[in-house]
PDB file of C-alpha atoms in Angstrom:
ATOM      1  CA  UNK A   1       0.029   0.060   0.074  1.00  0.00           C
ATOM      2  CA  UNK A   2       1.533   3.210  -1.254  1.00  0.00           C
ATOM      3  CA  UNK A   3       1.462   6.337   1.073  1.00  0.00           C
ATOM      4  CA  UNK A   4       0.493   9.457  -1.072  1.00  0.00           C
ATOM      5  CA  UNK A   5       1.987  12.395   0.118  1.00  0.00           C
ATOM      6  CA  UNK A   6      -0.458  15.142   0.113  1.00  0.00           C
ATOM      7  CA  UNK A   7       0.372  18.789  -0.494  1.00  0.00           C
ATOM      8  CA  UNK A   8      -0.299  21.229   2.233  1.00  0.00           C
ATOM      9  CA  UNK A   9      -2.367  24.048   1.507  1.00  0.00           C
ATOM     10  CA  UNK A  10      -2.073  26.811   4.144  1.00  0.00           C
ATOM     11  CA  UNK A  11      -4.924  29.759   4.189  1.00  0.00           C
ATOM     12  CA  UNK A  12      -4.821  32.799   6.014  1.00  0.00           C
ATOM     13  CA  UNK A  13      -8.065  33.915   7.999  1.00  0.00           C
ATOM     14  CA  UNK A  14      -8.369  37.603   8.296  1.00  0.00           C
ATOM     15  CA  UNK A  15      -9.070  39.163   4.988  1.00  0.00           C
ATOM     16  CA  UNK A  16      -8.464  35.934   3.311  1.00  0.00           C
ATOM     17  CA  UNK A  17     -11.413  33.704   4.458  1.00  0.00           C
ATOM     18  CA  UNK A  18     -13.104  36.239   6.458  1.00  0.00           C
ATOM     19  CA  UNK A  19     -14.035  39.818   5.869  1.00  0.00           C
ATOM     20  CA  UNK A  20     -10.956  42.011   6.863  1.00  0.00           C
ATOM     21  CA  UNK A  21     -10.919  43.366  10.397  1.00  0.00           C
ATOM     22  CA  UNK A  22     -11.711  47.013   8.995  1.00  0.00           C
ATOM     23  CA  UNK A  23     -14.997  45.827   7.681  1.00  0.00           C
ATOM     24  CA  UNK A  24     -16.031  44.385  11.033  1.00  0.00           C
ATOM     25  CA  UNK A  25     -15.200  47.071  13.262  1.00  0.00           C
ATOM     26  CA  UNK A  26     -17.486  49.891  13.738  1.00  0.00           C
ATOM     27  CA  UNK A  27     -16.905  53.300  12.657  1.00  0.00           C
ATOM     28  CA  UNK A  28     -16.728  54.349  16.231  1.00  0.00           C
ATOM     29  CA  UNK A  29     -14.160  51.930  17.160  1.00  0.00           C
ATOM     30  CA  UNK A  30     -12.216  52.624  14.151  1.00  0.00           C
ATOM     31  CA  UNK A  31     -12.205  56.774  14.717  1.00  0.00           C
ATOM     32  CA  UNK A  32     -11.374  55.909  18.581  1.00  0.00           C
ATOM     33  CA  UNK A  33      -8.583  53.836  17.522  1.00  0.00           C
ATOM     34  CA  UNK A  34      -7.001  56.439  14.866  1.00  0.00           C
ATOM     35  CA  UNK A  35      -7.446  59.017  17.572  1.00  0.00           C
ATOM     36  CA  UNK A  36      -5.654  57.228  20.381  1.00  0.00           C
ATOM     37  CA  UNK A  37      -3.097  56.046  17.737  1.00  0.00           C
ATOM     38  CA  UNK A  38      -2.001  59.651  16.372  1.00  0.00           C
ATOM     39  CA  UNK A  39      -1.768  61.375  20.170  1.00  0.00           C
ATOM     40  CA  UNK A  40       0.352  58.347  21.008  1.00  0.00           C
ATOM     41  CA  UNK A  41       2.396  58.511  17.776  1.00  0.00           C
ATOM     42  CA  UNK A  42       2.911  62.580  18.355  1.00  0.00           C
ATOM     43  CA  UNK A  43       3.719  62.078  22.083  1.00  0.00           C
ATOM     44  CA  UNK A  44       5.944  58.766  22.299  1.00  0.00           C
ATOM     45  CA  UNK A  45       9.591  57.804  20.789  1.00  0.00           C
ATOM     46  CA  UNK A  46       9.535  55.644  17.775  1.00  0.00           C
ATOM     47  CA  UNK A  47      10.516  52.568  19.853  1.00  0.00           C
ATOM     48  CA  UNK A  48       7.332  52.464  21.401  1.00  0.00           C
ATOM     49  CA  UNK A  49       5.332  53.333  18.624  1.00  0.00           C
ATOM     50  CA  UNK A  50       5.346  49.689  16.858  1.00  0.00           C
ATOM     51  CA  UNK A  51       4.541  47.933  20.286  1.00  0.00           C
ATOM     52  CA  UNK A  52       1.959  50.061  20.855  1.00  0.00           C
ATOM     53  CA  UNK A  53       0.712  49.325  17.452  1.00  0.00           C
ATOM     54  CA  UNK A  54       0.992  45.749  18.154  1.00  0.00           C
ATOM     55  CA  UNK A  55      -1.047  46.136  21.312  1.00  0.00           C
ATOM     56  CA  UNK A  56      -3.653  48.112  19.460  1.00  0.00           C
ATOM     57  CA  UNK A  57      -4.208  45.318  16.822  1.00  0.00           C
ATOM     58  CA  UNK A  58      -4.225  42.582  19.439  1.00  0.00           C
ATOM     59  CA  UNK A  59      -7.192  44.429  21.087  1.00  0.00           C
ATOM     60  CA  UNK A  60      -8.697  45.020  17.798  1.00  0.00           C
ATOM     61  CA  UNK A  61      -8.674  41.066  16.771  1.00  0.00           C
ATOM     62  CA  UNK A  62      -9.891  40.105  20.409  1.00  0.00           C
ATOM     63  CA  UNK A  63     -12.787  42.607  19.966  1.00  0.00           C
ATOM     64  CA  UNK A  64     -13.338  41.143  16.329  1.00  0.00           C
ATOM     65  CA  UNK A  65     -13.316  37.371  16.940  1.00  0.00           C
ATOM     66  CA  UNK A  66     -15.055  37.619  20.535  1.00  0.00           C
ATOM     67  CA  UNK A  67     -18.067  38.529  18.129  1.00  0.00           C
ATOM     68  CA  UNK A  68     -17.174  35.836  15.861  1.00  0.00           C
ATOM     69  CA  UNK A  69     -20.875  35.378  14.813  1.00  0.00           C
ATOM     70  CA  UNK A  70     -20.979  38.669  13.354  1.00  0.00           C
ATOM     71  CA  UNK A  71     -17.761  37.812  11.213  1.00  0.00           C
ATOM     72  CA  UNK A  72     -18.804  37.553   7.472  1.00  0.00           C
ATOM     73  CA  UNK A  73     -17.117  34.956   5.121  1.00  0.00           C
ATOM     74  CA  UNK A  74     -15.458  36.836   2.479  1.00  0.00           C
ATOM     75  CA  UNK A  75     -17.261  35.094  -0.171  1.00  0.00           C
ATOM     76  CA  UNK A  76     -20.098  32.405   0.141  1.00  0.00           C
ATOM     77  CA  UNK A  77     -18.341  30.037  -2.147  1.00  0.00           C
ATOM     78  CA  UNK A  78     -15.416  29.393   0.330  1.00  0.00           C
ATOM     79  CA  UNK A  79     -16.918  26.276   2.139  1.00  0.00           C
ATOM     80  CA  UNK A  80     -17.720  24.254  -1.062  1.00  0.00           C
ATOM     81  CA  UNK A  81     -14.139  25.045  -2.616  1.00  0.00           C
ATOM     82  CA  UNK A  82     -12.184  24.291   0.296  1.00  0.00           C
ATOM     83  CA  UNK A  83     -14.211  21.037   0.823  1.00  0.00           C
ATOM     84  CA  UNK A  84     -13.314  20.119  -2.884  1.00  0.00           C
ATOM     85  CA  UNK A  85      -9.407  21.180  -2.188  1.00  0.00           C
ATOM     86  CA  UNK A  86      -9.396  19.291   0.880  1.00  0.00           C
ATOM     87  CA  UNK A  87      -9.931  15.960  -1.114  1.00  0.00           C
ATOM     88  CA  UNK A  88      -6.516  16.398  -2.884  1.00  0.00           C
ATOM     89  CA  UNK A  89      -4.768  18.652  -0.239  1.00  0.00           C
ATOM     90  CA  UNK A  90      -3.919  19.071   3.628  1.00  0.00           C
ATOM     91  CA  UNK A  91      -5.628  22.318   4.907  1.00  0.00           C
ATOM     92  CA  UNK A  92      -4.229  24.222   7.444  1.00  0.00           C
ATOM     93  CA  UNK A  93      -5.612  27.483   8.494  1.00  0.00           C
ATOM     94  CA  UNK A  94      -2.246  29.692   9.505  1.00  0.00           C
ATOM     95  CA  UNK A  95      -3.482  32.948  10.964  1.00  0.00           C
ATOM     96  CA  UNK A  96      -1.480  35.468  13.046  1.00  0.00           C
ATOM     97  CA  UNK A  97      -4.856  36.756  14.193  1.00  0.00           C
ATOM     98  CA  UNK A  98      -4.854  37.798  17.936  1.00  0.00           C
ATOM     99  CA  UNK A  99      -8.245  36.029  18.930  1.00  0.00           C
ATOM    100  CA  UNK A 100      -8.747  33.237  21.016  1.00  0.00           C
ATOM    101  CA  UNK A 101      -8.373  29.930  19.276  1.00  0.00           C
ATOM    102  CA  UNK A 102     -12.046  28.809  20.312  1.00  0.00           C
ATOM    103  CA  UNK A 103     -13.592  31.853  18.877  1.00  0.00           C
ATOM    104  CA  UNK A 104     -12.035  31.311  15.520  1.00  0.00           C
ATOM    105  CA  UNK A 105     -12.839  27.616  15.462  1.00  0.00           C
ATOM    106  CA  UNK A 106     -16.243  28.322  16.375  1.00  0.00           C
ATOM    107  CA  UNK A 107     -16.255  30.587  13.310  1.00  0.00           C
ATOM    108  CA  UNK A 108     -14.691  27.832  11.161  1.00  0.00           C
ATOM    109  CA  UNK A 109     -17.220  25.407  12.415  1.00  0.00           C
ATOM    110  CA  UNK A 110     -20.252  27.684  11.996  1.00  0.00           C
ATOM    111  CA  UNK A 111     -19.193  28.598   8.293  1.00  0.00           C
ATOM    112  CA  UNK A 112     -18.656  24.787   7.511  1.00  0.00           C
ATOM    113  CA  UNK A 113     -14.806  25.272   6.811  1.00  0.00           C
ATOM    114  CA  UNK A 114     -13.163  22.207   6.346  1.00  0.00           C
ATOM    115  CA  UNK A 115      -9.678  22.059   7.835  1.00  0.00           C
ATOM    116  CA  UNK A 116      -6.966  19.865   9.339  1.00  0.00           C
ATOM    117  CA  UNK A 117      -5.488  22.059  11.534  1.00  0.00           C
ATOM    118  CA  UNK A 118      -5.321  25.631  12.766  1.00  0.00           C
ATOM    119  CA  UNK A 119      -1.978  27.012  13.279  1.00  0.00           C
ATOM    120  CA  UNK A 120      -1.295  30.651  14.907  1.00  0.00           C
ATOM    121  CA  UNK A 121       1.979  32.090  13.407  1.00  0.00           C
ATOM    122  CA  UNK A 122       3.672  35.224  12.734  1.00  0.00           C
ATOM    123  CA  UNK A 123       2.919  36.403   9.502  1.00  0.00           C
ATOM    124  CA  UNK A 124       6.435  36.003   8.364  1.00  0.00           C
ATOM    125  CA  UNK A 125       6.547  32.273   9.555  1.00  0.00           C
ATOM    126  CA  UNK A 126       3.555  31.182   7.745  1.00  0.00           C
ATOM    127  CA  UNK A 127       5.360  29.721   5.272  1.00  0.00           C
ATOM    128  CA  UNK A 128       7.259  27.219   7.285  1.00  0.00           C
ATOM    129  CA  UNK A 129       3.935  25.251   7.654  1.00  0.00           C
ATOM    130  CA  UNK A 130       2.839  24.493   3.996  1.00  0.00           C
ATOM    131  CA  UNK A 131       3.841  24.213   0.379  1.00  0.00           C
ATOM    132  CA  UNK A 132       1.419  26.416  -1.042  1.00  0.00           C
ATOM    133  CA  UNK A 133       0.226  29.772   0.916  1.00  0.00           C
ATOM    134  CA  UNK A 134      -3.026  31.370   0.058  1.00  0.00           C
ATOM    135  CA  UNK A 135      -2.971  35.182   2.298  1.00  0.00           C
ATOM    136  CA  UNK A 136      -4.221  38.833   1.126  1.00  0.00           C
ATOM    137  CA  UNK A 137      -0.859  40.273   2.107  1.00  0.00           C
ATOM    138  CA  UNK A 138       2.022  40.655  -0.376  1.00  0.00           C
ATOM    139  CA  UNK A 139       4.699  41.115   1.900  1.00  0.00           C
ATOM    140  CA  UNK A 140       3.476  37.614   3.400  1.00  0.00           C
ATOM    141  CA  UNK A 141       3.580  36.105   0.241  1.00  0.00           C
ATOM    142  CA  UNK A 142       6.945  37.332  -1.210  1.00  0.00           C
ATOM    143  CA  UNK A 143       8.374  35.689   1.918  1.00  0.00           C
ATOM    144  CA  UNK A 144       6.633  32.488   1.479  1.00  0.00           C
ATOM    145  CA  UNK A 145       7.913  32.285  -2.122  1.00  0.00           C
ATOM    146  CA  UNK A 146      11.287  33.555  -0.979  1.00  0.00           C
ATOM    147  CA  UNK A 147      11.582  30.200   1.059  1.00  0.00           C
ATOM    148  CA  UNK A 148      10.205  27.612  -1.635  1.00  0.00           C
ATOM    149  CA  UNK A 149       6.314  27.819  -1.232  1.00  0.00           C
ATOM    150  CA  UNK A 150       3.921  28.759  -3.845  1.00  0.00           C
ATOM    151  CA  UNK A 151       2.159  31.958  -2.953  1.00  0.00           C
ATOM    152  CA  UNK A 152      -1.366  32.831  -4.021  1.00  0.00           C
ATOM    153  CA  UNK A 153      -2.226  36.347  -3.518  1.00  0.00           C
ATOM    154  CA  UNK A 154      -6.031  37.014  -2.953  1.00  0.00           C
ATOM    155  CA  UNK A 155      -6.675  40.610  -3.772  1.00  0.00           C
ATOM    156  CA  UNK A 156      -9.346  42.672  -5.011  1.00  0.00           C
ATOM    157  CA  UNK A 157      -7.198  45.417  -5.619  1.00  0.00           C
ATOM    158  CA  UNK A 158      -4.681  43.939  -8.432  1.00  0.00           C
ATOM    159  CA  UNK A 159      -5.507  42.495 -11.469  1.00  0.00           C
ATOM    160  CA  UNK A 160      -4.846  38.616 -11.792  1.00  0.00           C
ATOM    161  CA  UNK A 161      -1.477  37.527 -13.022  1.00  0.00           C
ATOM    162  CA  UNK A 162       0.539  34.680 -12.797  1.00  0.00           C
ATOM    163  CA  UNK A 163       4.446  34.387 -12.017  1.00  0.00           C
ATOM    164  CA  UNK A 164       7.045  32.330 -11.257  1.00  0.00           C
ATOM    165  CA  UNK A 165       6.187  31.052  -7.873  1.00  0.00           C
ATOM    166  CA  UNK A 166       2.945  33.320  -7.230  1.00  0.00           C
ATOM    167  CA  UNK A 167      -0.092  34.123  -8.702  1.00  0.00           C
ATOM    168  CA  UNK A 168      -2.432  37.269  -7.882  1.00  0.00           C
ATOM    169  CA  UNK A 169      -6.245  36.476  -7.949  1.00  0.00           C
ATOM    170  CA  UNK A 170      -9.348  38.338  -7.406  1.00  0.00           C
ATOM    171  CA  UNK A 171     -11.614  35.836  -5.916  1.00  0.00           C
ATOM    172  CA  UNK A 172     -12.385  32.146  -4.903  1.00  0.00           C
ATOM    173  CA  UNK A 173     -13.119  30.546  -8.059  1.00  0.00           C
ATOM    174  CA  UNK A 174      -9.731  31.605  -9.376  1.00  0.00           C
ATOM    175  CA  UNK A 175      -7.876  30.275  -6.536  1.00  0.00           C
ATOM    176  CA  UNK A 176     -10.130  26.763  -7.050  1.00  0.00           C
ATOM    177  CA  UNK A 177      -9.111  26.462 -10.848  1.00  0.00           C
ATOM    178  CA  UNK A 178      -5.524  27.601  -9.986  1.00  0.00           C
ATOM    179  CA  UNK A 179      -5.215  25.128  -7.462  1.00  0.00           C
ATOM    180  CA  UNK A 180      -6.794  22.400  -9.536  1.00  0.00           C
ATOM    181  CA  UNK A 181      -4.406  22.959 -12.358  1.00  0.00           C
ATOM    182  CA  UNK A 182      -1.187  22.582  -9.599  1.00  0.00           C
ATOM    183  CA  UNK A 183      -2.525  19.938  -7.890  1.00  0.00           C
ATOM    184  CA  UNK A 184      -3.562  17.313 -10.594  1.00  0.00           C
TER     185      UNK A 184
END
């Protein structure tokens, strides 16, 4: 009996599977954050600004995922597409989202997203866990490509293109077509 090694597809969460955090937070929360950050930026030394931004993002993501039932899927076809991909690849949800694991798992389950594992990793380390990475951040994709991964950038702002080592796609149907070609 031959063991077939399945390719490992890593999929980002925020902005790739779920609506980006900016769309989830009420305008009042975003405005409060901006005011707070601007005040901090003016008063504090640069060395603290990055840490403050990290802290603020953690607070943001915690707020977002605590209210996981309000977080929308990026598109309705995602569960079906991932289910079909799971037949030919191992699916990892790889996120740097700061939110309780159970909230994220609740969201994935309630949206019927099939996956083999949920991994919390920094953006620059996501490539370590997969051979193919789907993300909405170009810097994360470029880091993955630099380490030998195949990268798929999901971006509504850029036009679709295919280059050596990575592709830019606008929607999940394109992700599915691309992966069917890559995996078959």
